[in-house]
Each structure stands twice: as C-alpha cells, then as structure tokens.
Amino acid sequence: MSNRWNTGLNWSDVTPERHWLNRRALLAGAAGAGALALAGAAEARIAAKPSPYSTDAAPNTLEDITGYNNFYEFGYDKSDPARHAGGLTIAPWSVKIDGLVDKPGDYALDDLTKGIALEERIYRFRCVEAWSMVIPWIGFPLAALLDRVGVQPGAKYVAFESLARPDEMPGVKAGLLDWPYREGLRIDEAMNPLTILATGLYGEAMPRQNGAPIRLVVPWKYGFKSAKSLVRISLTDTQPRTTWQGLQPREYGFYANVNPEVDHPRWSQASERRIGGGLFAKRVDTIKFNGYGEYVASLYAGQDLAKDY
Amino acid sequence: MDRVHALLRRVRPWMVYALGAIPAALLILRIFTGDLGIDPVKTIEHRLGEVALQLMVAGLCITPLRRLAGLNLIRFRRQIGVLAFVYATLHFAVWIALDLQFRWAEIGADLVKRPYIVIGFLAFLMLVPLALTSSNASIRRLGSAAWQKLHWLTYPAAVLAAVHFVWLMKAWAFEPLAYLAGITALLALRLWWRARKGLAATPARA
C-alpha cells in the first residue's frame, strides 16, 4: 500500500522552498506538478474536495508524516508509533457522544460520518516542541458533526477522549501518561470552520500512527490539542481537564494557541524547525495562531493570551 | 586481573581516542546512508549529548572500579574526560549551528532563561577548565592536590548534564532518570568513602 508512494523520490528531491521562491529553477515547476499529481491520485482514492482553507505550502512527504509522530500511547519516541501502531484494531469503531447533546449515544463511525462531504485540508501543523510540518488532511468540520447530534444551549465546551487499549498500545500498558488521553476545546473553537475531524491524509484512510480512524485537527493550536483515535466526544458546561494540564499545568494550558510571544517555560516558541529538510531543515519564525489569525484571532478578543496560554 | 592489566599496558592513548571517535564516525556515516531518521538534526544532537554523558559516567566509574573490582583504568581517564568534552562541544555546536541556526537572539535568551538549557550550558562550562588542565604540565603547575580539587568539578558537571537530560523530556522517561540515579549513586559512594576516611583520620577522643 505504502509502496504506491514509492516513486523513488525523496523529500530531498522536491525543490527547496528557497529555490522555488526565487524561481531559480524550472525544476520548481516540475516538483509542484509532481505534488499536484500526487494529490490528484489521492483524490481518486478518497473523494475529497479542495478547500479554500488549505495552504499552498508544499506538504511533507508521507514518510515524514507517518514516521515522525508524538503518540505516547505507543511510546515516547517519535518512531514508536510507526513501529507499534500496526496492530491497532480500528474496525469496528464507535464514538460515544454524550453530555449536553440532543442525540447522545454510541455511534458507529460510519453512521457518524455518513453523508458528510469530505474535504482536503492542507494545514500547517506546529508541535509544542517547536517543529512543524505541512499535512494534507482529509476530513470534515467538527461543526458538521456537532450540528448532527444537536448541541444544547448550555454546552460551553467540548471534551475529547482518545482510545486507551493497553493490549494494543504499549505506552498505555506502561502507564507513560494518565490515560486515556483527554483534550478539550471551547465551543466557539470547536465550531470554527478550521476545526476538523480528520479521517485520512494524502488521499488514504488515516494511518494508525496518525490517529486512525478519526482524530481532531485544530491547526492554530499546538499539535497536542489535536487528539487522536477519538472514542468519546462530550459536550460540557465546565472546562474539561486535559491530560497535559494534569501533568504540567504551568507548561500546558487549556488554550495552547500557537504563539511566538508566549514561550513554553522550558523553551522558546519564537521559531520552529520545518521537518523534512534533512540536515539543514530550515528554522522559520513562528506565526501567531500558526498563521490562521484571520480566522481565529477574534475568538480571543479581550483575552490575555499570556495568561490564557 | 594481572593479565588484564598486562594487556591494558599495551593500549596507547591514541587507541582510546580512536575508539572514542567511533560514535562520531558512525553519525557521519549515517548522514551519508540517510539513516538518521526524519529529523537528522535532533538525532545527531541527542546522540552527541548522550555519548558525552556516557563518557562522563565512564570517567566517574574509574576510581570505584579500581577500589571495588581491582581494575585499574586510571591511565585512560584523561582520554575519556577529553573525549567527553569533545562530544559535549560538538553537541553544543550542533545546537547552535544546525538546531538554532545562529539565531543569536534566541540562543542568548535560551542560555539565560531556559532552565534545562542553562543547566546543560553550566555543565559544559564546568568541563572547560577540566579540558584545559588535562595535561601533566597542568598537574605540575597547579600541584596535585589543587588539580584534584579542581577536577572534582566532574561530579557537579555530570549531575547537571543528567538533570539537563531529564528536564528536556516532556514527561518522565526512564533513560534520563537512570543516568541521574547512576551518577548520584557514584557521587554518594565517593562522599561515603571520603567521610569514612575523614573519620578514620580523626583521632579518637576520650
């Protein structure tokens, strides 16, 4: 399956940004066309319409995206998920939806997503560890699902819970964190059109190490907010407690918006290294809200983001 | 043990340095074979730091090995120490050049503001005088007692290096904690020996 992507090309074969930016080489065009061809082939697999929210930056290779993951359920090392996630059972899969909703219940994944149009969202992805990638997700707005189950007026937050299955997840078995992994969003963040539930990437069903079969993607927040392999979505009236907040409340806040002005207590968030450039992966300035400020900055009007980190 | 020592007598310092260069050579080889993973910078940076820490631990093991196992490797301690300094320097250089990419404002801020970087940097600074005085001439100039006192800096440097490792992880991981525990145990052993020696040297009071 993954051989389909084995065109003999490496990320290093794709024209570096500095070249195509200054139009130095015709190769730039060739590489761009190559990327489009890949995307085209992808659409043949999972029908997904392009989105105006997509970045035009070149996505990372499938190899980068599926070989460099923080998914502590499978271990601390970034190569652990690719190594250990293969045995994860993802069918059947159901998601429990409860709390302040009109139609709570245990939904089979297919029923949950039936009839919702899939889109390709090529998003920048910024990890709290100061590295970043560009990932061509396939998914749909979380709002579409929330509308389907009916959000009650008292709901102020959405809580997410990831799968914790010790016999298939060595990191869960080893107790690396306080499982299950929990995350949360404020309701307006959850309803923002940028917030998606992703079920695939690069035109394929979601690889297990990236959070199959369904995961959250919130592109203006640090990656740990985008919980993987979701089994429960709860609408609540109180701010849910998240896994990382529980571990290090001073380091990981509820909001976790990408923000170069608010450093992690242990490291700077002013810049990030773009994964995929090999030995000379370029370090670039981090942009507030990961560059999605035009869509989300208004959500935080009047909030002190240094305090609400 | 005598046969081991007889064998070890044939080991020249350059051989120790050659052995110590292997991890660096392997890293360089892996650059060319493309075997450094998706983020080669982190792989190199972490491996260099890890080797530096391992060499520091190896240096700290020399005396206990002699006292507890009768194995005398003291002749190689200098090379081990110098190699630890070289790897620490490379680790630091990769951080500046490949990781932070000479963004001096960020480097400067990190070096004073980020606890785990401050601590790693302090550990590195402590190794500098040790590397500079790693010659017989320095021992003669400083006098053996003062030189030994100075080289006690190895202990705080190793402890700080291990704390640096523990602290950079997002969660509690086994490996860095194992280093910290090992170094603490070695330090405790030395302090205990010292205290006993001190006690023995104090004349008994009536």
Short mmCIF file of C-alpha atoms in Angstrom, two decimals:
data_model
loop_
_atom_site.label_atom_id
_atom_site.label_comp_id
_atom_site.label_asym_id
_atom_site.label_seq_id
_atom_site.Cartn_x
_atom_site.Cartn_y
_atom_site.Cartn_z
CA MET A 1 0.00 0.00 0.00
CA SER A 2 2.57 2.48 1.07
CA ASN A 3 4.54 1.36 -1.95
CA ARG A 4 2.14 3.35 -4.02
CA TRP A 5 4.02 6.38 -2.78
CA ASN A 6 7.36 4.92 -3.51
CA THR A 7 8.09 6.86 -6.65
CA GLY A 8 11.80 6.71 -5.96
CA LEU A 9 11.60 10.36 -5.00
CA ASN A 10 12.64 11.61 -1.60
CA TRP A 11 11.71 14.80 0.09
CA SER A 12 15.17 15.97 -0.85
CA ASP A 13 14.14 15.68 -4.49
CA VAL A 14 11.44 18.25 -4.02
CA THR A 15 12.71 21.70 -4.72
CA PRO A 16 13.68 23.54 -1.58
CA GLU A 17 11.50 26.49 -0.76
CA ARG A 18 14.30 28.98 -1.33
CA HIS A 19 14.57 27.83 -4.91
CA TRP A 20 11.00 27.94 -5.92
CA LEU A 21 10.51 31.19 -4.12
CA ASN A 22 13.08 32.93 -6.24
CA ARG A 23 12.12 30.98 -9.35
CA ARG A 24 15.68 29.91 -9.75
CA ALA A 25 14.99 26.63 -11.43
CA LEU A 26 12.42 25.21 -13.77
CA LEU A 27 12.59 22.20 -11.52
CA ALA A 28 10.40 24.08 -9.09
CA GLY A 29 7.53 23.83 -11.53
CA ALA A 30 8.20 20.15 -12.08
CA ALA A 31 8.17 19.46 -8.36
CA GLY A 32 4.96 21.43 -7.91
CA ALA A 33 3.34 19.48 -10.70
CA GLY A 34 4.53 16.30 -9.06
CA ALA A 35 2.87 17.26 -5.81
CA LEU A 36 -0.35 18.06 -7.65
CA ALA A 37 -0.22 14.73 -9.42
CA LEU A 38 0.08 13.02 -6.07
CA ALA A 39 -2.84 15.00 -4.71
CA GLY A 40 -4.80 14.11 -7.82
CA ALA A 41 -4.09 10.43 -7.35
CA ALA A 42 -5.11 10.84 -3.74
CA GLU A 43 -8.50 12.19 -4.68
CA ALA A 44 -9.01 9.13 -6.77
CA ARG A 45 -8.79 7.08 -3.60
CA ILE A 46 -10.90 9.11 -1.20
CA ALA A 47 -13.11 11.69 -2.80
CA ALA A 48 -12.34 14.97 -1.06
CA LYS A 49 -12.93 18.41 -2.40
CA PRO A 50 -10.22 21.03 -2.13
CA SER A 51 -10.69 23.70 0.50
CA PRO A 52 -10.03 27.44 0.48
CA TYR A 53 -8.56 26.94 3.97
CA SER A 54 -5.70 24.89 2.54
CA THR A 55 -2.22 26.37 2.50
CA ASP A 56 -0.35 26.37 -0.77
CA ALA A 57 2.85 25.36 1.01
CA ALA A 58 4.28 22.04 -0.16
CA PRO A 59 3.15 19.21 2.10
CA ASN A 60 5.64 17.00 3.86
CA THR A 61 6.18 13.56 2.41
CA LEU A 62 4.02 10.68 3.55
CA GLU A 63 7.19 9.21 5.00
CA ASP A 64 7.73 12.29 7.20
CA ILE A 65 4.11 12.41 8.27
CA THR A 66 3.84 8.74 9.14
CA GLY A 67 7.32 8.25 10.57
CA TYR A 68 7.61 11.17 12.98
CA ASN A 69 4.77 11.14 15.47
CA ASN A 70 4.10 12.02 19.05
CA PHE A 71 1.53 9.43 20.02
CA TYR A 72 2.55 8.43 23.52
CA GLU A 73 0.02 5.61 23.60
CA PHE A 74 2.61 3.80 21.51
CA GLY A 75 5.75 5.10 23.24
CA TYR A 76 7.77 8.27 23.78
CA ASP A 77 9.98 8.01 20.74
CA LYS A 78 8.77 9.62 17.54
CA SER A 79 9.43 6.41 15.66
CA ASP A 80 7.47 4.30 18.19
CA PRO A 81 4.01 4.92 16.69
CA ALA A 82 5.11 3.77 13.24
CA ARG A 83 6.69 0.72 14.86
CA HIS A 84 3.91 -0.25 17.25
CA ALA A 85 0.63 1.05 15.84
CA GLY A 86 0.30 -1.57 13.12
CA GLY A 87 -1.68 -3.95 15.32
CA LEU A 88 -4.29 -1.43 16.38
CA THR A 89 -7.82 -2.63 15.69
CA ILE A 90 -9.74 0.20 14.07
CA ALA A 91 -12.79 -1.65 12.81
CA PRO A 92 -15.32 -1.81 14.24
CA TRP A 93 -15.02 1.65 15.77
CA SER A 94 -17.57 3.62 17.65
CA VAL A 95 -17.56 7.04 19.19
CA LYS A 96 -19.57 7.82 22.29
CA ILE A 97 -21.22 11.19 22.13
CA ASP A 98 -22.67 12.40 25.39
CA GLY A 99 -23.25 15.32 27.67
CA LEU A 100 -25.27 18.30 26.59
CA VAL A 101 -26.45 16.96 23.23
CA ASP A 102 -29.90 16.19 21.84
CA LYS A 103 -28.95 12.81 20.45
CA PRO A 104 -26.40 11.15 22.70
CA GLY A 105 -25.28 7.60 22.05
CA ASP A 106 -22.63 5.20 20.89
CA TYR A 107 -22.28 5.86 17.20
CA ALA A 108 -20.65 3.52 14.73
CA LEU A 109 -18.06 5.58 12.87
CA ASP A 110 -19.79 5.07 9.51
CA ASP A 111 -23.12 6.26 10.84
CA LEU A 112 -21.48 9.26 12.38
CA THR A 113 -19.89 10.45 9.16
CA LYS A 114 -22.41 9.20 6.60
CA GLY A 115 -23.38 11.90 4.14
CA ILE A 116 -20.87 14.46 5.39
CA ALA A 117 -18.73 15.69 2.49
CA LEU A 118 -15.01 15.14 2.92
CA GLU A 119 -12.58 17.91 2.20
CA GLU A 120 -8.86 18.04 1.72
CA ARG A 121 -7.37 20.48 4.20
CA ILE A 122 -3.70 21.11 3.73
CA TYR A 123 -2.75 22.58 7.08
CA ARG A 124 0.39 23.72 8.76
CA PHE A 125 0.98 21.64 11.87
CA ARG A 126 3.01 23.15 14.72
CA CYS A 127 4.15 20.96 17.57
CA VAL A 128 4.71 22.45 21.04
CA GLU A 129 8.25 21.08 20.72
CA ALA A 130 9.00 23.78 18.13
CA TRP A 131 8.94 21.74 14.96
CA SER A 132 6.38 21.86 12.19
CA MET A 133 5.10 20.11 9.10
CA VAL A 134 2.53 20.65 6.38
CA ILE A 135 -0.07 17.87 6.25
CA PRO A 136 -2.76 17.21 3.64
CA TRP A 137 -5.57 16.02 5.91
CA ILE A 138 -8.86 14.63 4.73
CA GLY A 139 -11.79 15.33 6.95
CA PHE A 140 -14.81 17.45 7.68
CA PRO A 141 -15.66 20.30 10.03
CA LEU A 142 -16.31 19.21 13.60
CA ALA A 143 -19.24 21.63 13.45
CA ALA A 144 -20.98 19.39 10.91
CA LEU A 145 -20.95 16.52 13.38
CA LEU A 146 -21.94 18.67 16.32
CA ASP A 147 -24.88 20.03 14.32
CA ARG A 148 -25.93 16.49 13.52
CA VAL A 149 -26.09 15.45 17.19
CA GLY A 150 -27.62 18.72 18.33
CA VAL A 151 -25.69 20.89 20.76
CA GLN A 152 -27.79 22.07 23.69
CA PRO A 153 -27.70 25.75 24.63
CA GLY A 154 -25.91 25.14 27.93
CA ALA A 155 -22.90 23.49 26.27
CA LYS A 156 -19.79 25.65 26.60
CA TYR A 157 -17.01 23.17 25.96
CA VAL A 158 -16.26 20.00 24.02
CA ALA A 159 -14.20 17.28 25.68
CA PHE A 160 -12.37 14.66 23.64
CA GLU A 161 -11.13 11.30 24.76
CA SER A 162 -8.71 9.06 22.89
CA LEU A 163 -8.59 5.30 22.84
CA ALA A 164 -6.62 3.66 25.67
CA ARG A 165 -6.28 -0.02 24.91
CA PRO A 166 -3.35 -1.49 26.85
CA ASP A 167 -3.05 -4.74 24.93
CA GLU A 168 -2.60 -2.90 21.65
CA MET A 169 -0.85 0.19 22.95
CA PRO A 170 2.47 -0.37 24.73
CA GLY A 171 2.61 3.20 26.03
CA VAL A 172 -0.78 2.77 27.68
CA LYS A 173 0.31 -0.51 29.19
CA ALA A 174 3.50 1.12 30.51
CA GLY A 175 1.48 3.97 32.02
CA LEU A 176 3.52 6.71 30.35
CA LEU A 177 0.74 9.24 30.94
CA ASP A 178 -2.53 9.37 32.83
CA TRP A 179 -4.70 7.55 30.30
CA PRO A 180 -7.00 7.92 28.49
CA TYR A 181 -5.65 10.98 26.70
CA ARG A 182 -8.02 13.90 27.16
CA GLU A 183 -8.31 17.17 25.33
CA GLY A 184 -10.85 19.93 25.05
CA LEU A 185 -11.99 23.00 23.16
CA ARG A 186 -14.25 25.89 23.91
CA ILE A 187 -17.49 25.58 21.95
CA ASP A 188 -16.70 28.51 19.65
CA GLU A 189 -13.30 26.98 18.90
CA ALA A 190 -14.97 23.66 18.19
CA MET A 191 -17.48 25.28 15.83
CA ASN A 192 -14.82 27.26 13.96
CA PRO A 193 -14.69 26.08 10.34
CA LEU A 194 -10.94 25.40 10.63
CA THR A 195 -11.51 22.74 13.28
CA ILE A 196 -11.91 19.38 11.60
CA LEU A 197 -12.26 15.73 12.37
CA ALA A 198 -9.80 14.02 10.07
CA THR A 199 -10.28 10.52 8.75
CA GLY A 200 -7.45 10.41 6.27
CA LEU A 201 -4.41 12.09 4.83
CA TYR A 202 -2.72 12.13 1.47
CA GLY A 203 -5.85 10.62 -0.04
CA GLU A 204 -5.65 7.48 2.10
CA ALA A 205 -7.55 6.39 5.17
CA MET A 206 -5.87 7.72 8.29
CA PRO A 207 -2.69 5.75 9.05
CA ARG A 208 -2.84 4.18 12.50
CA GLN A 209 0.18 6.10 13.80
CA ASN A 210 -1.53 9.39 12.91
CA GLY A 211 -4.66 8.67 14.94
CA ALA A 212 -6.83 6.28 12.94
CA PRO A 213 -9.63 6.07 12.30
CA ILE A 214 -10.72 9.55 13.35
CA ARG A 215 -8.88 12.38 15.04
CA LEU A 216 -9.19 16.02 15.81
CA VAL A 217 -7.16 18.66 13.92
CA VAL A 218 -7.03 22.22 15.26
CA PRO A 219 -4.41 23.92 13.10
CA TRP A 220 -3.94 27.14 15.09
CA LYS A 221 -3.13 25.28 18.30
CA TYR A 222 -0.13 23.18 19.28
CA GLY A 223 -0.34 19.65 17.99
CA PHE A 224 -1.13 18.04 21.33
CA LYS A 225 -4.59 19.65 21.23
CA SER A 226 -5.43 17.57 18.16
CA ALA A 227 -6.36 14.37 19.97
CA LYS A 228 -6.03 11.12 18.05
CA SER A 229 -8.12 7.95 17.73
CA LEU A 230 -11.20 9.52 19.30
CA VAL A 231 -13.63 7.32 21.21
CA ARG A 232 -15.62 9.93 23.04
CA ILE A 233 -16.85 13.46 22.45
CA SER A 234 -18.67 15.13 25.33
CA LEU A 235 -20.40 18.46 25.44
CA THR A 236 -19.98 20.07 28.84
CA ASP A 237 -20.72 23.30 30.65
CA THR A 238 -17.41 23.32 32.50
CA GLN A 239 -13.89 23.49 31.10
CA PRO A 240 -12.64 19.93 30.75
CA ARG A 241 -9.35 18.99 32.36
CA THR A 242 -6.81 17.91 29.76
CA THR A 243 -4.06 15.31 30.07
CA TRP A 244 -1.17 17.74 29.69
CA GLN A 245 -2.69 20.27 32.04
CA GLY A 246 -2.92 17.49 34.60
CA LEU A 247 0.75 16.63 34.15
CA GLN A 248 2.28 20.12 33.96
CA PRO A 249 -0.31 22.86 34.47
CA ARG A 250 2.34 25.58 34.25
CA GLU A 251 3.62 24.36 30.91
CA TYR A 252 0.48 23.29 29.11
CA GLY A 253 -2.59 25.45 29.28
CA PHE A 254 -6.10 24.75 28.09
CA TYR A 255 -5.84 27.07 25.10
CA ALA A 256 -2.39 26.17 23.77
CA ASN A 257 -2.69 28.54 20.85
CA VAL A 258 0.45 28.74 18.74
CA ASN A 259 2.03 31.94 19.95
CA PRO A 260 5.63 33.07 19.44
CA GLU A 261 5.19 35.70 22.15
CA VAL A 262 4.36 33.19 24.87
CA ASP A 263 7.22 30.81 25.48
CA HIS A 264 6.96 27.36 26.89
CA PRO A 265 8.62 27.67 30.32
CA ARG A 266 11.42 25.41 29.17
CA TRP A 267 11.94 26.50 25.59
CA SER A 268 11.28 29.37 23.23
CA GLN A 269 8.34 29.31 20.85
CA ALA A 270 9.70 32.13 18.72
CA SER A 271 10.70 29.87 15.87
CA GLU A 272 10.27 26.35 14.60
CA ARG A 273 12.17 23.88 12.51
CA ARG A 274 10.42 22.64 9.38
CA ILE A 275 10.73 18.88 9.39
CA GLY A 276 11.66 17.40 6.05
CA GLY A 277 14.70 19.42 5.09
CA GLY A 278 17.11 16.80 6.37
CA LEU A 279 20.28 18.05 8.00
CA PHE A 280 19.55 21.62 7.02
CA ALA A 281 15.83 21.73 7.80
CA LYS A 282 15.16 25.42 7.90
CA ARG A 283 14.23 27.21 11.10
CA VAL A 284 11.49 29.76 10.44
CA ASP A 285 9.74 32.35 12.57
CA THR A 286 6.63 31.04 14.25
CA ILE A 287 3.49 32.97 13.36
CA LYS A 288 0.82 33.74 15.92
CA PHE A 289 -2.11 31.30 15.68
CA ASN A 290 0.15 29.35 13.33
CA GLY A 291 -0.76 31.83 10.60
CA TYR A 292 -4.51 31.30 10.96
CA GLY A 293 -5.11 34.56 12.81
CA GLU A 294 -7.50 35.96 10.20
CA TYR A 295 -9.92 33.13 11.02
CA VAL A 296 -9.45 32.73 14.75
CA ALA A 297 -7.92 35.82 16.36
CA SER A 298 -11.39 37.24 17.01
CA LEU A 299 -12.23 34.23 19.19
CA TYR A 300 -9.84 35.60 21.79
CA ALA A 301 -10.74 39.27 21.69
CA GLY A 302 -10.26 40.73 25.15
CA GLN A 303 -8.41 37.67 26.43
CA ASP A 304 -4.86 37.94 27.74
CA LEU A 305 -3.21 35.11 25.86
CA ALA A 306 -0.15 35.23 28.09
CA LYS A 307 -2.42 34.26 30.95
CA ASP A 308 -4.72 32.01 28.93
CA TYR A 309 -1.86 30.03 27.39
CA MET B 1 43.34 -9.28 36.75
CA ASP B 2 47.12 -9.14 36.22
CA ARG B 3 46.69 -10.46 32.71
CA VAL B 4 44.09 -7.82 32.02
CA HIS B 5 46.47 -5.17 33.30
CA ALA B 6 49.31 -6.58 31.23
CA LEU B 7 47.08 -6.35 28.18
CA LEU B 8 45.94 -2.83 29.07
CA ARG B 9 49.56 -1.69 29.35
CA ARG B 10 49.85 -2.16 25.61
CA VAL B 11 46.95 0.25 24.98
CA ARG B 12 48.23 3.63 23.83
CA PRO B 13 46.32 6.89 24.37
CA TRP B 14 45.70 7.31 20.65
CA MET B 15 43.90 3.99 20.66
CA VAL B 16 41.47 5.30 23.26
CA TYR B 17 40.89 8.39 21.16
CA ALA B 18 40.37 6.22 18.07
CA LEU B 19 37.83 4.12 19.96
CA GLY B 20 36.14 7.28 21.22
CA ALA B 21 35.85 8.63 17.69
CA ILE B 22 33.70 5.70 16.60
CA PRO B 23 30.31 7.14 17.67
CA ALA B 24 31.07 10.36 15.79
CA ALA B 25 32.27 8.43 12.74
CA LEU B 26 29.08 6.36 12.79
CA LEU B 27 26.99 9.54 12.86
CA ILE B 28 28.87 10.88 9.85
CA LEU B 29 28.41 7.58 8.08
CA ARG B 30 24.68 7.68 8.82
CA ILE B 31 24.44 11.15 7.29
CA PHE B 32 25.55 9.61 4.00
CA THR B 33 23.43 6.48 4.27
CA GLY B 34 20.39 8.61 5.13
CA ASP B 35 19.85 6.57 8.27
CA LEU B 36 19.37 9.40 10.76
CA GLY B 37 15.59 9.40 10.66
CA ILE B 38 13.17 12.09 9.67
CA ASP B 39 14.77 14.73 11.85
CA PRO B 40 18.51 14.09 11.48
CA VAL B 41 19.42 17.26 13.38
CA LYS B 42 17.74 16.03 16.56
CA THR B 43 19.20 12.57 16.10
CA ILE B 44 22.73 13.95 15.84
CA GLU B 45 22.24 16.48 18.61
CA HIS B 46 20.82 13.92 21.03
CA ARG B 47 23.35 11.24 20.18
CA LEU B 48 26.30 13.60 20.74
CA GLY B 49 24.87 14.65 24.09
CA GLU B 50 24.23 11.06 25.03
CA VAL B 51 27.80 10.00 24.22
CA ALA B 52 29.17 12.95 26.22
CA LEU B 53 27.09 11.88 29.21
CA GLN B 54 28.11 8.24 28.83
CA LEU B 55 31.77 9.23 28.75
CA MET B 56 31.35 11.34 31.86
CA VAL B 57 29.81 8.36 33.63
CA ALA B 58 32.65 6.17 32.36
CA GLY B 59 35.16 8.65 33.80
CA LEU B 60 33.40 8.59 37.16
CA CYS B 61 33.50 4.79 37.21
CA ILE B 62 37.30 4.59 37.07
CA THR B 63 38.00 5.02 40.77
CA PRO B 64 35.17 2.76 42.02
CA LEU B 65 36.29 0.09 39.54
CA ARG B 66 39.78 0.23 40.97
CA ARG B 67 38.65 0.17 44.56
CA LEU B 68 35.86 -2.35 44.25
CA ALA B 69 37.00 -4.61 41.41
CA GLY B 70 40.73 -4.02 41.43
CA LEU B 71 40.64 -2.99 37.81
CA ASN B 72 42.99 -0.11 37.19
CA LEU B 73 41.97 2.04 34.23
CA ILE B 74 43.27 5.29 35.66
CA ARG B 75 45.68 5.68 32.75
CA PHE B 76 42.72 6.18 30.42
CA ARG B 77 40.76 8.63 32.50
CA ARG B 78 42.30 11.64 30.80
CA GLN B 79 41.36 10.45 27.33
CA ILE B 80 37.85 9.61 28.48
CA GLY B 81 37.49 13.06 30.00
CA VAL B 82 38.84 14.83 26.94
CA LEU B 83 36.51 12.80 24.72
CA ALA B 84 33.54 13.72 26.93
CA PHE B 85 34.48 17.37 26.49
CA VAL B 86 34.81 16.96 22.72
CA TYR B 87 31.37 15.35 22.46
CA ALA B 88 29.82 17.99 24.72
CA THR B 89 31.37 20.67 22.50
CA LEU B 90 30.02 19.03 19.35
CA HIS B 91 26.60 18.70 21.00
CA PHE B 92 26.65 22.41 21.83
CA ALA B 93 27.92 23.33 18.35
CA VAL B 94 25.19 21.33 16.61
CA TRP B 95 22.60 23.03 18.79
CA ILE B 96 23.92 26.47 17.78
CA ALA B 97 24.55 25.76 14.10
CA LEU B 98 22.00 23.20 12.94
CA ASP B 99 19.21 23.46 15.51
CA LEU B 100 19.05 27.17 16.39
CA GLN B 101 20.83 28.09 13.13
CA PHE B 102 22.78 31.00 14.57
CA ARG B 103 19.69 32.88 15.70
CA TRP B 104 21.78 34.63 18.31
CA ALA B 105 18.91 36.46 19.98
CA GLU B 106 17.12 33.18 20.63
CA ILE B 107 20.35 31.41 21.60
CA GLY B 108 21.18 34.17 24.07
CA ALA B 109 17.69 34.11 25.55
CA ASP B 110 17.76 30.33 25.85
CA LEU B 111 21.14 30.37 27.56
CA VAL B 112 19.91 32.60 30.36
CA LYS B 113 16.19 31.87 30.55
CA ARG B 114 15.55 28.19 29.86
CA PRO B 115 16.34 26.11 32.92
CA TYR B 116 17.32 22.94 31.11
CA ILE B 117 19.49 24.80 28.63
CA VAL B 118 21.07 26.90 31.40
CA ILE B 119 21.88 23.71 33.27
CA GLY B 120 23.32 21.98 30.22
CA PHE B 121 25.38 25.08 29.48
CA LEU B 122 26.68 25.20 33.07
CA ALA B 123 27.70 21.57 32.82
CA PHE B 124 29.56 22.40 29.63
CA LEU B 125 31.27 25.42 31.22
CA MET B 126 32.45 23.22 34.10
CA LEU B 127 34.10 20.89 31.63
CA VAL B 128 36.13 23.70 30.06
CA PRO B 129 38.69 24.16 32.88
CA LEU B 130 38.95 20.39 33.16
CA ALA B 131 39.75 20.03 29.49
CA LEU B 132 42.22 22.93 29.67
CA THR B 133 44.11 21.32 32.56
CA SER B 134 44.17 17.82 31.16
CA SER B 135 47.94 17.61 30.88
CA ASN B 136 50.81 16.56 33.11
CA ALA B 137 52.16 20.10 32.92
CA SER B 138 48.92 21.43 34.41
CA ILE B 139 49.09 18.95 37.26
CA ARG B 140 52.64 20.09 37.99
CA ARG B 141 51.74 23.75 37.74
CA LEU B 142 48.65 23.51 39.96
CA GLY B 143 50.05 20.93 42.31
CA SER B 144 48.39 17.59 42.54
CA ALA B 145 46.05 18.46 45.43
CA ALA B 146 44.70 21.63 43.81
CA TRP B 147 44.40 19.85 40.47
CA GLN B 148 42.40 17.07 42.09
CA LYS B 149 40.17 19.54 43.82
CA LEU B 150 39.52 21.30 40.51
CA HIS B 151 38.70 18.03 38.83
CA TRP B 152 36.03 17.31 41.40
CA LEU B 153 34.01 19.57 39.07
CA THR B 154 33.38 16.39 37.10
CA TYR B 155 30.73 15.44 39.63
CA PRO B 156 28.57 18.57 39.51
CA ALA B 157 29.06 18.65 35.74
CA ALA B 158 27.79 15.08 35.39
CA VAL B 159 24.85 15.68 37.73
CA LEU B 160 23.88 18.82 35.81
CA ALA B 161 24.25 17.04 32.48
CA ALA B 162 21.89 14.30 33.67
CA VAL B 163 19.40 16.85 35.02
CA HIS B 164 19.60 18.60 31.64
CA PHE B 165 18.61 15.30 30.04
CA VAL B 166 15.77 14.61 32.49
CA TRP B 167 14.42 18.11 32.16
CA LEU B 168 14.24 18.33 28.39
CA MET B 169 11.74 15.47 28.17
CA LYS B 170 8.07 16.32 28.07
CA ALA B 171 7.24 13.57 30.54
CA TRP B 172 9.20 11.38 32.96
CA ALA B 173 11.22 8.96 30.90
CA PHE B 174 13.24 6.02 32.18
CA GLU B 175 16.58 6.55 30.45
CA PRO B 176 17.47 10.05 31.70
CA LEU B 177 16.36 9.13 35.20
CA ALA B 178 18.61 6.07 35.08
CA TYR B 179 21.60 8.27 34.26
CA LEU B 180 20.74 10.65 37.05
CA ALA B 181 20.35 7.79 39.52
CA GLY B 182 23.64 6.21 38.42
CA ILE B 183 25.60 9.45 38.72
CA THR B 184 24.04 10.22 42.08
CA ALA B 185 24.99 6.75 43.32
CA LEU B 186 28.59 7.21 42.13
CA LEU B 187 28.76 10.58 43.83
CA ALA B 188 27.26 9.16 47.05
CA LEU B 189 29.83 6.36 47.03
CA ARG B 190 32.67 8.86 46.78
CA LEU B 191 31.26 11.02 49.53
CA TRP B 192 30.80 7.99 51.74
CA TRP B 193 34.41 6.92 51.22
CA ARG B 194 35.52 10.41 52.00
CA ALA B 195 33.50 10.58 55.17
CA ARG B 196 34.89 7.22 56.33
CA LYS B 197 38.42 8.32 55.54
CA GLY B 198 37.82 11.57 57.39
CA LEU B 199 36.51 9.63 60.37
CA ALA B 200 39.46 7.26 60.34
CA ALA B 201 41.89 10.17 60.16
CA THR B 202 40.33 11.94 63.13
CA PRO B 203 41.98 10.76 66.32
CA ALA B 204 39.53 9.11 68.65
CA ARG B 205 38.56 11.29 71.52
CA ALA B 206 38.35 10.11 75.02
#
